[in-house]
Amino acid sequence: MKKLINNPEFVVEEMLEGVVKAHPKYVRKLEGFNVLVRTNSPVQGKVALVSGGGSGHEPSHGGFVGKGMLDGAVAGAVFTSPTPDQVFEAVKAVNGGAGVLLVVKNYTGDIMNFEMAAEMAAMEDIQVASVVVNDDVAVENSTWTTGRRGIAGTVFVHKIAGAAAEAGKSLEEVKAVAEKVIANVRSMGMSLTPCTVPAAGKPSFELAENEMEMGLGIHGEPGTFRDVIKPADEIVEHLVDKILADIDYNGSEVAVMINGLGGTPLMELYIMNRKVSSMLEEKGIKVYKTLVGNYMTSLEMAGGSVSILKLDDELKELLDATADTPAFVQL
Amino acid sequence: MKKLINNPEFVVEEMLEGVVKAHPKYVRKLEGFNVLVRTNSPVQGKVALVSGGGSGHEPSHGGFVGKGMLDGAVAGAVFTSPTPDQVFEAVKAVNGGAGVLLVVKNYTGDIMNFEMAAEMAAMEDIQVASVVVNDDVAVENSTWTTGRRGIAGTVFVHKIAGAAAEAGKSLEEVKAVAEKVIANVRSMGMSLTPCTVPAAGKPSFELAENEMEMGLGIHGEPGTFRDVIKPADEIVEHLVDKILADIDYNGSEVAVMINGLGGTPLMELYIMNRKVSSMLEEKGIKVYKTLVGNYMTSLEMAGGSVSILKLDDELKELLDATADTPAFVQL
């Protein structure tokens, strides 16, 4: 295992210490919990957003805590759901009286634990609502999911619902716009290599030197099929075709995210974007905005995902709003 | 070779197409040249900054073209100096009448080709000045360099000199502040894995499963020594000790960059930062700002570098100035 770490048991704690040391302007850690919240939390009168999940997907989710996006991020062990009490602590710390929206990715453990935290919060009279992101068109049902999995499209939910909350919308309104994003975003990824959970010390599966897996999950859950490595354009064609088959993007404007899984050079993500943008152009789908980079990773996995979000005027305005977080800044 | 590419011969061209498709707001490509300039180039009356070098270091340098940083970036073949005519085209396209500063990393080929371009520009009465970045304390002289190599510290030069140019400083003043950054920034990196130049198809060297190389260059040039992989804290200790031994940081305020080489999870960079910040704290050196991420990469190499820049009031103000580029945005 080739990693720049110390004790594999403490990677999450040590990472969070490093995050707080790097970004004290943006985030602080809740004493005794692997939870990051905005330095100035709670923001009085603003709907607060809390997200999170297993660690190993950095910059998700702590990197998106800041103005215009999240208020709190809960970090489970690597690829492991955070516990309900962690989520509950985050909710309490960020609640500014206008309620808290939980942004959950569709994995059985996350759903259960965020739901339990919501119940704990309700008992303390904190208004909580939840949305579940399920953007991955690769598989229906999987190792850790019923229905589609939640992957990189989640970052669009953080950005857009976060902007709505910052603009003073109510919990009901912020939830509605988050659900609009979820209804209109689809993603699919693929991988060239597995990754190694530090505490495990070896990859959870293997891919041959000439092999790739299409639709692989962000925790290494099986995808749709394995194949010999194809040229980037053929890979992208498959991903984009699957996405476009899932909802009707005809004639619409879209936001595109080309997401790296952690071990992918930016060069390759841009080569993917070249093909994505030319495919969309051919189909008369207009690209309004493109994000390229590591947003929702799987440790050092090599590979990438494509997300396409269908926009309307409301979503465009919120997508364009200012954001200021460690991993996403927009003027 | 596991890469998301098409024909290995065209990776740079295809990447640049993908960049322009993703970021039309920021950059355009010069017809017939692998050169990116600001969409609105030339900016009349402003000193322009041009940087570049071999490709494979993304987001360097094209990702830093935009307001507050570079005006143009020249992309050579992977790990290969751009040609003088490419650099000359960039200079002509960005020159807004106030002169052009070339920011060159200290590699023999880069120095020669940027110098030749400067001579070509002088013949057309374009005012050109150059600075050479040599922040790498790992080795004196190396495969492709006389003296220290230029690595991730270069990004601080782009940021700070770019802010000075944006503020309306003269070419002489912008050059002086760039030189101040160069005099005050030191870096050192290490690697866990080699990387593969697409056209070569295999790594240029090998590291055993339990082996790392300290001081490895960003093109895979030899470092100072190989060793069995150590815990992150011990690795960081070595890097920071070497940096602090090179210039006197005592009692000063600094900016820190923890730079990933392309295949390193963000988790590991933050674990590095934890140790860097605690070492600096112990020594009474105050961290003013920290950047963590992939700034100057080596394709998919796993590993990282630490850069430490000694600040004064002028550098702090310029470091804090607004920037808006594809890979670096600051409010």
XYZ file of C-alpha atoms in Angstrom:
662
model
C 0.000 0.000 0.000
C 1.597 3.259 -1.165
C 0.094 6.075 0.840
C 1.247 9.276 2.500
C -0.318 8.461 5.866
C 0.661 7.657 9.420
C -1.449 5.114 11.339
C -4.179 3.819 8.986
C -6.644 3.857 11.895
C -6.385 7.638 12.279
C -6.478 8.886 8.695
C -9.829 10.652 9.071
C -8.920 12.441 12.305
C -5.523 13.492 10.966
C -7.014 14.655 7.680
C -9.588 16.799 9.485
C -6.860 18.362 11.613
C -5.005 19.204 8.414
C -8.152 20.704 6.889
C -8.804 22.939 9.895
C -5.155 24.055 9.953
C -5.352 24.920 6.249
C -8.729 26.645 6.246
C -9.494 28.269 9.615
C -11.252 31.062 7.747
C -13.825 28.570 6.469
C -14.207 25.666 8.886
C -13.885 24.496 12.452
C -14.167 20.968 13.830
C -16.696 20.048 16.497
C -14.806 18.951 19.586
C -14.950 15.173 19.898
C -16.696 14.593 16.550
C -15.498 14.161 12.974
C -17.721 17.004 11.886
C -16.715 20.231 10.135
C -18.952 23.284 10.314
C -18.547 26.832 9.066
C -16.319 28.875 11.349
C -19.228 31.257 11.971
C -21.898 28.561 12.493
C -24.731 28.782 13.252
C -25.784 31.459 10.772
C -28.867 32.944 12.412
C -32.058 32.904 10.362
C -30.570 30.953 7.438
C -31.578 27.428 6.466
C -28.523 25.252 7.115
C -27.312 22.427 4.883
C -25.642 19.318 6.264
C -24.171 16.584 4.124
C -21.602 13.873 4.574
C -20.961 10.207 4.250
C -17.959 7.948 4.390
C -14.550 9.583 4.063
C -12.334 8.957 1.044
C -14.385 11.143 -1.330
C -12.511 14.398 -0.662
C -13.072 17.240 -1.280
C -16.571 15.870 -0.594
C -17.941 16.850 1.729
C -15.884 19.025 4.078
C -14.341 20.936 1.176
C -17.746 22.371 0.352
C -18.465 23.860 3.765
C -18.642 27.625 3.434
C -20.677 30.515 2.160
C -23.125 29.527 -0.566
C -22.812 25.773 -0.074
C -22.838 23.573 3.050
C -22.988 24.553 6.713
C -21.777 21.220 8.030
C -20.136 18.033 6.768
C -20.051 14.767 8.645
C -17.098 12.472 7.990
C -17.568 8.757 8.587
C -14.696 6.288 8.541
C -13.373 5.627 5.032
C -16.245 4.407 2.824
C -18.427 3.972 5.941
C -21.566 5.862 6.894
C -21.252 8.404 9.679
C -23.134 7.529 12.844
C -26.486 9.143 13.733
C -24.994 10.954 16.743
C -22.342 12.578 14.509
C -25.031 13.825 12.137
C -27.128 15.001 15.074
C -24.189 17.002 16.467
C -23.732 18.649 13.085
C -27.413 19.546 12.916
C -27.345 21.113 16.385
C -24.193 23.095 15.621
C -25.442 24.631 12.386
C -29.094 25.203 13.197
C -29.712 28.931 13.057
C -33.426 28.657 13.741
C -34.619 28.362 10.150
C -34.247 24.607 9.915
C -31.702 22.170 8.515
C -31.684 20.322 5.202
C -29.855 16.988 5.133
C -28.364 16.124 1.734
C -27.951 12.354 1.705
C -26.532 10.117 -1.009
C -28.549 6.990 -1.717
C -26.722 4.306 0.239
C -28.591 2.121 2.725
C -26.338 3.025 5.656
C -26.394 6.759 4.993
C -30.180 6.803 4.602
C -30.684 4.966 7.883
C -28.230 7.028 9.904
C -29.258 10.445 8.589
C -32.909 9.477 9.169
C -32.182 8.511 12.762
C -30.375 11.818 13.276
C -33.384 13.653 11.835
C -35.586 11.930 14.408
C -33.212 12.895 17.218
C -33.302 16.512 16.005
C -37.095 16.508 15.766
C -37.249 15.458 19.406
C -35.328 18.627 20.246
C -37.703 20.668 18.107
C -35.194 21.373 15.345
C -36.924 21.535 11.981
C -35.200 19.026 9.690
C -35.881 17.958 6.113
C -33.980 15.488 3.933
C -33.314 14.864 0.288
C -31.717 11.760 -1.204
C -29.448 12.086 -4.245
C -29.583 9.188 -6.717
C -27.889 10.389 -9.884
C -25.922 7.295 -10.947
C -27.507 5.683 -14.001
C -25.017 2.795 -14.033
C -27.004 0.333 -11.963
C -30.404 -0.106 -10.406
C -29.749 -1.593 -6.962
C -26.180 -2.456 -5.978
C -24.090 -3.800 -3.142
C -24.981 -0.949 -0.819
C -28.042 0.611 -2.420
C -31.648 0.105 -3.349
C -32.297 2.107 -6.505
C -29.738 4.371 -8.171
C -26.648 5.356 -6.184
C -25.730 8.940 -5.297
C -22.428 10.104 -6.758
C -20.851 13.321 -8.099
C -24.161 14.966 -9.022
C -24.497 15.566 -5.290
C -22.102 18.500 -5.618
C -24.650 20.305 -7.814
C -27.198 19.844 -5.013
C -24.769 21.403 -2.521
C -24.081 24.337 -4.823
C -27.625 25.111 -5.869
C -29.522 24.381 -2.661
C -26.724 26.139 -0.782
C -27.246 29.256 -2.876
C -30.992 29.117 -2.254
C -30.407 28.917 1.501
C -27.932 31.806 1.318
C -30.559 33.849 -0.539
C -32.901 33.518 2.433
C -35.281 30.859 1.126
C -37.318 28.813 3.601
C -36.585 25.191 4.448
C -39.474 24.091 2.262
C -38.195 26.160 -0.666
C -34.585 24.997 -0.269
C -35.769 21.399 -0.143
C -37.873 21.933 -3.275
C -34.934 23.316 -5.244
C -32.689 20.470 -4.039
C -35.306 18.023 -5.289
C -35.444 19.826 -8.602
C -31.686 19.357 -8.989
C -31.978 15.684 -8.056
C -34.753 15.166 -10.588
C -32.659 16.747 -13.317
C -29.132 15.416 -12.758
C -27.754 12.108 -13.949
C -24.201 10.751 -13.769
C -22.142 7.754 -14.706
C -18.554 6.839 -14.034
C -15.906 4.304 -14.877
C -12.630 3.190 -13.448
C -9.223 2.073 -14.656
C -7.928 1.004 -11.250
C -9.257 -0.003 -7.838
C -8.336 1.865 -4.657
C -7.135 0.796 -1.242
C -8.923 1.581 2.001
C -6.062 2.445 4.388
C -7.207 0.119 7.180
C -7.602 -2.777 4.722
C -4.119 -2.330 3.250
C -4.977 -3.845 -0.118
C -7.416 -3.127 -2.979
C -10.923 -4.518 -2.520
C -10.839 -5.929 -6.063
C -8.491 -6.150 -9.011
C -8.514 -4.998 -12.606
C -6.083 -6.435 -15.131
C -3.500 -4.149 -16.760
C -5.633 -3.845 -19.910
C -8.998 -3.780 -18.156
C -11.480 -1.132 -17.030
C -14.857 -1.276 -15.293
C -17.790 0.778 -16.551
C -20.266 2.088 -14.001
C -18.056 1.271 -11.047
C -19.308 2.786 -7.779
C -17.384 5.314 -5.713
C -16.733 2.688 -3.041
C -15.626 0.078 -5.555
C -19.096 -1.500 -5.820
C -19.499 -3.462 -9.055
C -20.495 -1.584 -12.180
C -22.273 -2.755 -15.284
C -19.471 -4.535 -17.114
C -15.739 -4.990 -17.489
C -14.030 -4.503 -20.786
C -10.605 -3.957 -22.293
C -9.610 -0.309 -22.052
C -11.073 1.672 -24.937
C -10.104 5.103 -26.275
C -11.448 7.942 -24.133
C -13.942 8.987 -26.808
C -15.587 5.548 -26.860
C -15.758 5.456 -23.083
C -17.319 8.909 -22.929
C -19.789 7.977 -25.650
C -21.037 5.083 -23.552
C -21.327 7.198 -20.391
C -23.101 10.098 -22.085
C -25.469 7.827 -24.048
C -26.545 6.135 -20.803
C -27.125 9.504 -19.145
C -29.065 10.981 -22.050
C -31.233 7.860 -22.248
C -32.406 8.340 -18.691
C -34.133 11.716 -18.876
C -35.086 13.982 -21.739
C -32.413 16.634 -22.222
C -33.601 17.593 -25.711
C -33.221 21.264 -26.522
C -32.256 22.125 -22.968
C -29.334 23.977 -21.408
C -27.164 21.918 -19.082
C -24.352 22.090 -16.577
C -21.655 19.454 -17.006
C -19.304 18.042 -14.402
C -16.298 15.970 -15.424
C -15.265 14.486 -12.112
C -11.951 12.808 -11.367
C -11.880 9.877 -8.961
C -8.675 10.966 -7.227
C -5.887 9.399 -9.268
C -6.782 10.816 -12.678
C -4.631 13.551 -14.248
C -6.533 16.708 -15.125
C -5.269 16.231 -18.695
C -7.457 13.141 -19.038
C -10.524 14.853 -17.580
C -10.203 17.613 -20.177
C -9.832 15.022 -22.934
C -13.100 13.525 -21.643
C -14.722 16.960 -21.675
C -13.756 17.491 -25.299
C -15.872 14.516 -26.291
C -18.728 15.279 -23.881
C -19.058 18.799 -25.207
C -18.938 17.729 -28.847
C -21.591 15.036 -28.244
C -23.895 17.511 -26.545
C -23.351 20.059 -29.291
C -24.274 17.488 -31.944
C -27.480 16.719 -30.101
C -28.450 20.371 -29.795
C -27.980 20.409 -26.019
C -26.392 23.689 -24.934
C -23.643 23.629 -22.293
C -24.186 26.552 -19.946
C -21.402 25.770 -17.480
C -18.723 23.093 -17.105
C -16.861 21.968 -13.998
C -13.744 19.832 -14.429
C -11.790 18.448 -11.493
C -11.832 16.224 -8.436
C -15.180 16.784 -6.709
C -16.303 13.330 -5.539
C -13.354 10.983 -5.415
C -12.628 7.399 -4.380
C -9.245 7.763 -2.710
C -6.602 7.211 -5.418
C -8.862 5.485 -7.951
C -8.072 6.342 -11.591
C -11.141 7.058 -13.649
C -13.852 9.606 -13.952
C -17.530 10.322 -14.062
C -19.709 12.568 -16.146
C -22.702 14.389 -14.647
C -25.237 16.343 -16.673
C -27.734 18.662 -15.017
C -30.691 20.012 -16.958
C -31.129 23.684 -16.126
C -33.930 26.210 -15.997
C -33.660 29.913 -15.150
C -33.924 29.325 -11.402
C -31.191 26.681 -11.396
C -28.943 28.821 -13.607
C -29.192 31.781 -11.287
C -28.434 29.669 -8.208
C -25.585 27.844 -9.961
C -24.042 31.221 -10.831
C -24.313 32.643 -7.299
C -21.163 33.435 -5.344
C -19.648 30.605 -3.326
C -16.667 30.616 -1.015
C -15.511 27.277 0.384
C -12.144 25.497 0.566
C -12.769 23.475 -2.615
C -15.226 25.607 -4.563
C -14.901 29.345 -4.965
C -16.916 31.371 -7.427
C -16.933 35.132 -7.849
C -0.588 2.085 -19.726
C -3.921 2.927 -18.078
C -5.033 6.305 -19.356
C -8.254 7.978 -20.437
C -6.868 9.198 -23.748
C -7.279 8.656 -27.476
C -4.164 8.809 -29.672
C -1.134 9.395 -27.383
C 0.320 11.744 -30.016
C -2.559 14.200 -29.667
C -3.086 14.415 -25.903
C -2.013 18.058 -25.652
C -4.181 19.267 -28.546
C -7.208 17.306 -27.302
C -6.699 18.503 -23.751
C -6.557 22.136 -24.869
C -9.761 21.687 -26.871
C -11.380 20.321 -23.723
C -10.108 23.257 -21.678
C -11.481 25.821 -24.110
C -14.842 24.010 -24.260
C -14.994 23.996 -20.450
C -13.864 27.565 -19.820
C -14.751 29.876 -22.732
C -15.325 32.633 -20.207
C -11.643 32.525 -19.239
C -9.535 31.298 -22.144
C -9.243 30.989 -25.893
C -6.670 29.071 -27.919
C -4.475 30.766 -30.495
C -5.275 29.303 -33.895
C -2.520 26.897 -34.920
C -0.611 27.081 -31.628
C -0.841 25.234 -28.321
C -1.203 28.512 -26.502
C -4.039 29.634 -24.231
C -4.646 33.331 -23.615
C -7.327 35.214 -21.738
C -10.533 35.476 -23.738
C -10.217 39.270 -23.639
C -6.480 39.436 -24.473
C -4.714 41.745 -24.915
C -5.675 43.809 -21.875
C -4.692 47.329 -22.944
C -2.254 49.136 -20.681
C -1.673 46.194 -18.337
C 1.611 44.314 -17.990
C 0.947 40.805 -19.309
C 2.280 37.587 -17.792
C 3.181 34.566 -19.893
C 4.254 31.248 -18.453
C 4.350 27.676 -19.672
C 6.528 24.671 -20.117
C 6.000 21.047 -20.944
C 2.487 19.672 -20.594
C 1.619 17.078 -17.946
C 1.715 19.540 -15.030
C -1.958 20.558 -15.192
C -3.527 22.771 -13.979
C -0.160 24.456 -14.637
C -0.081 26.546 -16.592
C -3.268 27.037 -18.615
C -5.457 26.660 -15.541
C -4.004 29.888 -14.166
C -4.844 32.078 -17.140
C -7.353 34.678 -16.052
C -7.857 37.835 -14.077
C -5.208 38.354 -11.402
C -2.814 35.701 -12.657
C -1.509 34.837 -16.142
C -2.402 36.339 -19.506
C -1.017 33.480 -21.560
C 0.202 29.908 -21.107
C 2.278 27.993 -23.584
C 1.906 24.218 -23.647
C 4.798 22.140 -24.929
C 4.527 18.431 -25.600
C 4.363 16.335 -22.425
C 7.428 17.117 -20.282
C 8.998 18.974 -23.230
C 9.791 22.681 -23.526
C 7.549 24.740 -25.770
C 9.214 26.105 -28.876
C 10.350 29.755 -29.168
C 7.755 30.509 -31.844
C 4.961 29.305 -29.567
C 6.148 31.569 -26.785
C 6.536 34.443 -29.233
C 2.949 33.993 -30.459
C 1.746 34.106 -26.847
C 3.717 37.307 -26.214
C 2.269 39.007 -29.286
C -1.286 37.966 -28.415
C -1.215 39.250 -24.829
C 0.879 42.384 -25.221
C -1.312 45.338 -24.301
C 1.424 47.891 -24.702
C 2.790 47.840 -21.162
C 5.188 44.968 -21.697
C 5.244 41.252 -21.027
C 6.823 39.315 -18.162
C 7.892 35.743 -18.896
C 7.750 33.431 -15.886
C 10.122 30.578 -16.634
C 10.938 27.510 -14.554
C 14.618 26.685 -14.309
C 15.082 23.945 -16.910
C 17.719 24.290 -19.603
C 15.259 23.898 -22.486
C 12.711 26.325 -21.076
C 15.353 28.968 -20.396
C 16.745 28.723 -23.905
C 13.395 28.786 -25.698
C 11.814 31.575 -23.645
C 14.995 33.626 -24.112
C 14.869 33.155 -27.835
C 11.217 34.230 -27.844
C 12.143 37.322 -25.840
C 14.701 38.216 -28.503
C 12.122 37.743 -31.247
C 9.724 40.029 -29.343
C 12.415 42.664 -28.801
C 12.950 42.770 -32.544
C 9.288 43.719 -32.894
C 9.693 46.388 -30.207
C 7.680 44.535 -27.582
C 9.067 45.204 -24.107
C 9.823 41.822 -22.516
C 11.353 40.857 -19.169
C 11.941 37.409 -17.691
C 12.224 35.790 -14.304
C 13.414 32.263 -13.599
C 11.858 30.265 -10.757
C 14.207 27.918 -8.915
C 12.434 26.906 -5.705
C 13.341 23.204 -5.448
C 15.849 22.625 -2.648
C 16.137 18.894 -3.400
C 19.090 19.048 -5.735
C 21.680 21.453 -7.051
C 21.986 20.666 -10.774
C 20.034 17.749 -12.192
C 19.259 15.905 -15.407
C 17.707 18.939 -17.060
C 18.864 21.845 -14.927
C 21.806 23.885 -13.818
C 21.110 25.083 -10.293
C 17.859 24.468 -8.426
C 14.813 23.345 -10.425
C 11.580 25.297 -10.659
C 8.553 23.466 -9.266
C 5.284 24.259 -7.447
C 6.515 27.534 -5.943
C 6.017 28.930 -9.451
C 2.293 29.158 -8.737
C 2.991 31.745 -6.026
C 4.860 33.785 -8.639
C 1.849 33.625 -10.968
C -0.506 34.670 -8.194
C 1.522 37.492 -6.718
C 3.092 38.986 -9.844
C -0.274 38.572 -11.571
C -1.936 40.633 -8.848
C 0.738 43.324 -9.190
C 0.151 43.514 -12.941
C -3.603 43.694 -12.394
C -3.039 46.557 -9.961
C -1.420 48.573 -12.729
C 2.243 48.213 -11.785
C 4.912 48.767 -14.437
C 6.874 45.938 -16.044
C 9.865 46.808 -13.883
C 7.750 46.728 -10.725
C 6.018 43.462 -11.640
C 9.373 41.884 -12.387
C 10.727 43.106 -9.048
C 7.856 41.579 -7.093
C 8.185 38.298 -9.024
C 11.849 38.241 -8.076
C 10.964 38.913 -4.472
C 8.701 35.851 -4.488
C 11.410 33.741 -6.113
C 13.951 34.878 -3.513
C 11.589 33.914 -0.702
C 9.996 30.631 -1.799
C 11.454 27.159 -1.390
C 9.920 23.775 -2.152
C 10.665 20.096 -1.989
C 8.737 17.070 -3.119
C 8.746 13.291 -3.021
C 7.114 10.517 -4.909
C 5.611 7.109 -4.243
C 5.178 6.127 -7.889
C 6.542 7.057 -11.309
C 4.303 8.316 -14.119
C 3.939 7.408 -17.758
C 4.360 9.856 -20.623
C 1.539 8.875 -23.029
C 3.752 8.671 -26.119
C 6.284 6.501 -24.252
C 3.671 4.033 -23.018
C 5.621 2.961 -19.956
C 7.063 4.606 -16.829
C 10.458 6.240 -17.257
C 11.718 4.519 -14.084
C 10.463 2.113 -11.445
C 9.961 2.214 -7.708
C 9.478 -0.993 -5.713
C 6.178 -1.593 -3.894
C 7.724 -0.495 -0.575
C 9.897 2.282 -1.997
C 9.669 6.062 -2.369
C 12.002 8.701 -3.800
C 12.714 11.912 -1.938
C 13.326 15.059 -3.955
C 12.087 13.522 -7.188
C 11.615 16.078 -9.965
C 8.309 16.831 -11.648
C 9.499 15.129 -14.834
C 10.770 12.069 -13.007
C 14.342 13.413 -12.751
C 16.299 11.739 -9.973
C 15.920 13.083 -6.446
C 18.251 12.940 -3.482
C 17.710 9.370 -2.284
C 15.420 6.350 -2.330
C 14.155 4.823 0.852
C 11.500 2.458 2.143
C 8.199 4.283 2.541
C 8.057 6.105 5.868
C 5.064 7.464 7.779
C 3.806 10.774 6.357
C 5.049 12.717 9.383
C 8.638 11.538 8.909
C 8.513 12.351 5.210
C 7.163 15.827 5.874
C 9.779 16.397 8.547
C 12.510 15.738 6.029
C 10.974 18.015 3.384
C 10.317 20.901 5.769
C 13.741 20.633 7.426
C 15.424 20.892 4.020
C 13.305 23.921 3.105
C 13.871 25.716 6.398
C 17.615 25.090 6.157
C 17.793 26.951 2.873
C 16.646 30.423 3.852
C 15.959 32.091 7.182
C 12.243 31.893 7.967
C 12.686 32.683 11.651
C 9.895 34.757 13.138
C 8.305 35.360 9.755
C 4.834 34.858 8.358
C 4.551 32.384 5.502
C 2.250 31.008 2.857
C 2.251 27.221 2.533
C 1.383 25.125 -0.475
C 0.826 21.382 -0.147
C 0.873 20.302 -3.763
C -0.334 16.956 -5.088
C 1.495 15.405 -8.031
C -1.664 14.211 -9.780
C -2.362 10.779 -8.327
C -2.445 11.697 -4.641
C -5.748 11.724 -2.749
C -6.576 15.030 -1.107
C -6.834 13.107 2.181
C -3.087 12.487 2.088
C -2.258 16.112 1.254
C -4.229 17.241 4.313
C -2.419 14.669 6.466
C 0.817 16.224 5.179
C -0.453 19.694 6.009
C -1.227 18.659 9.591
C 2.451 17.943 10.146
C 3.724 20.958 8.179
C 1.587 23.326 10.189
C 2.566 21.786 13.527
C 6.267 21.947 12.623
C 5.996 25.614 11.643
C 4.032 26.404 14.794
C 6.721 24.786 16.948
C 9.377 26.912 15.256
C 7.441 30.144 15.754
C 6.761 30.585 12.052
C 3.242 31.881 11.506
C 1.139 30.416 8.702
C -0.743 33.263 7.018
C -2.349 31.236 4.235
C -2.369 27.598 3.115
C -3.144 26.134 -0.298
C -3.788 22.387 -0.561
C -4.426 20.642 -3.864
C -3.080 19.773 -7.289
C -1.262 22.860 -8.587
C 1.867 21.559 -10.323
C 1.443 17.885 -11.156
C 3.393 15.157 -12.928
C 0.628 13.346 -14.774
C -0.635 10.553 -12.467
C 2.386 10.490 -10.143
C 1.536 9.783 -6.486
C 3.354 12.027 -4.068
C 3.472 15.625 -3.042
C 5.558 18.695 -2.493
C 5.681 21.355 0.176
C 6.365 25.007 -0.690
C 6.936 27.711 1.888
C 6.924 31.381 0.944
C 8.193 34.012 3.363
C 5.837 36.987 3.299
C 6.007 40.704 3.896
C 3.132 43.192 3.773
C 3.417 43.724 0.034
C 3.367 39.990 -0.726
C 0.456 39.407 1.674
C -1.653 42.060 0.012
C -0.947 40.703 -3.471
C -1.502 37.109 -2.353
C -4.899 38.115 -0.977
C -6.017 39.973 -4.113
C -8.949 38.685 -6.134
C -8.182 36.081 -8.775
C -10.471 34.445 -11.288
C -9.040 31.639 -13.407
C -10.159 28.085 -14.217
C -8.039 26.521 -11.465
C -7.643 29.317 -8.917
C -10.481 31.544 -7.820
C -10.300 33.849 -4.848
C -12.910 36.333 -3.692
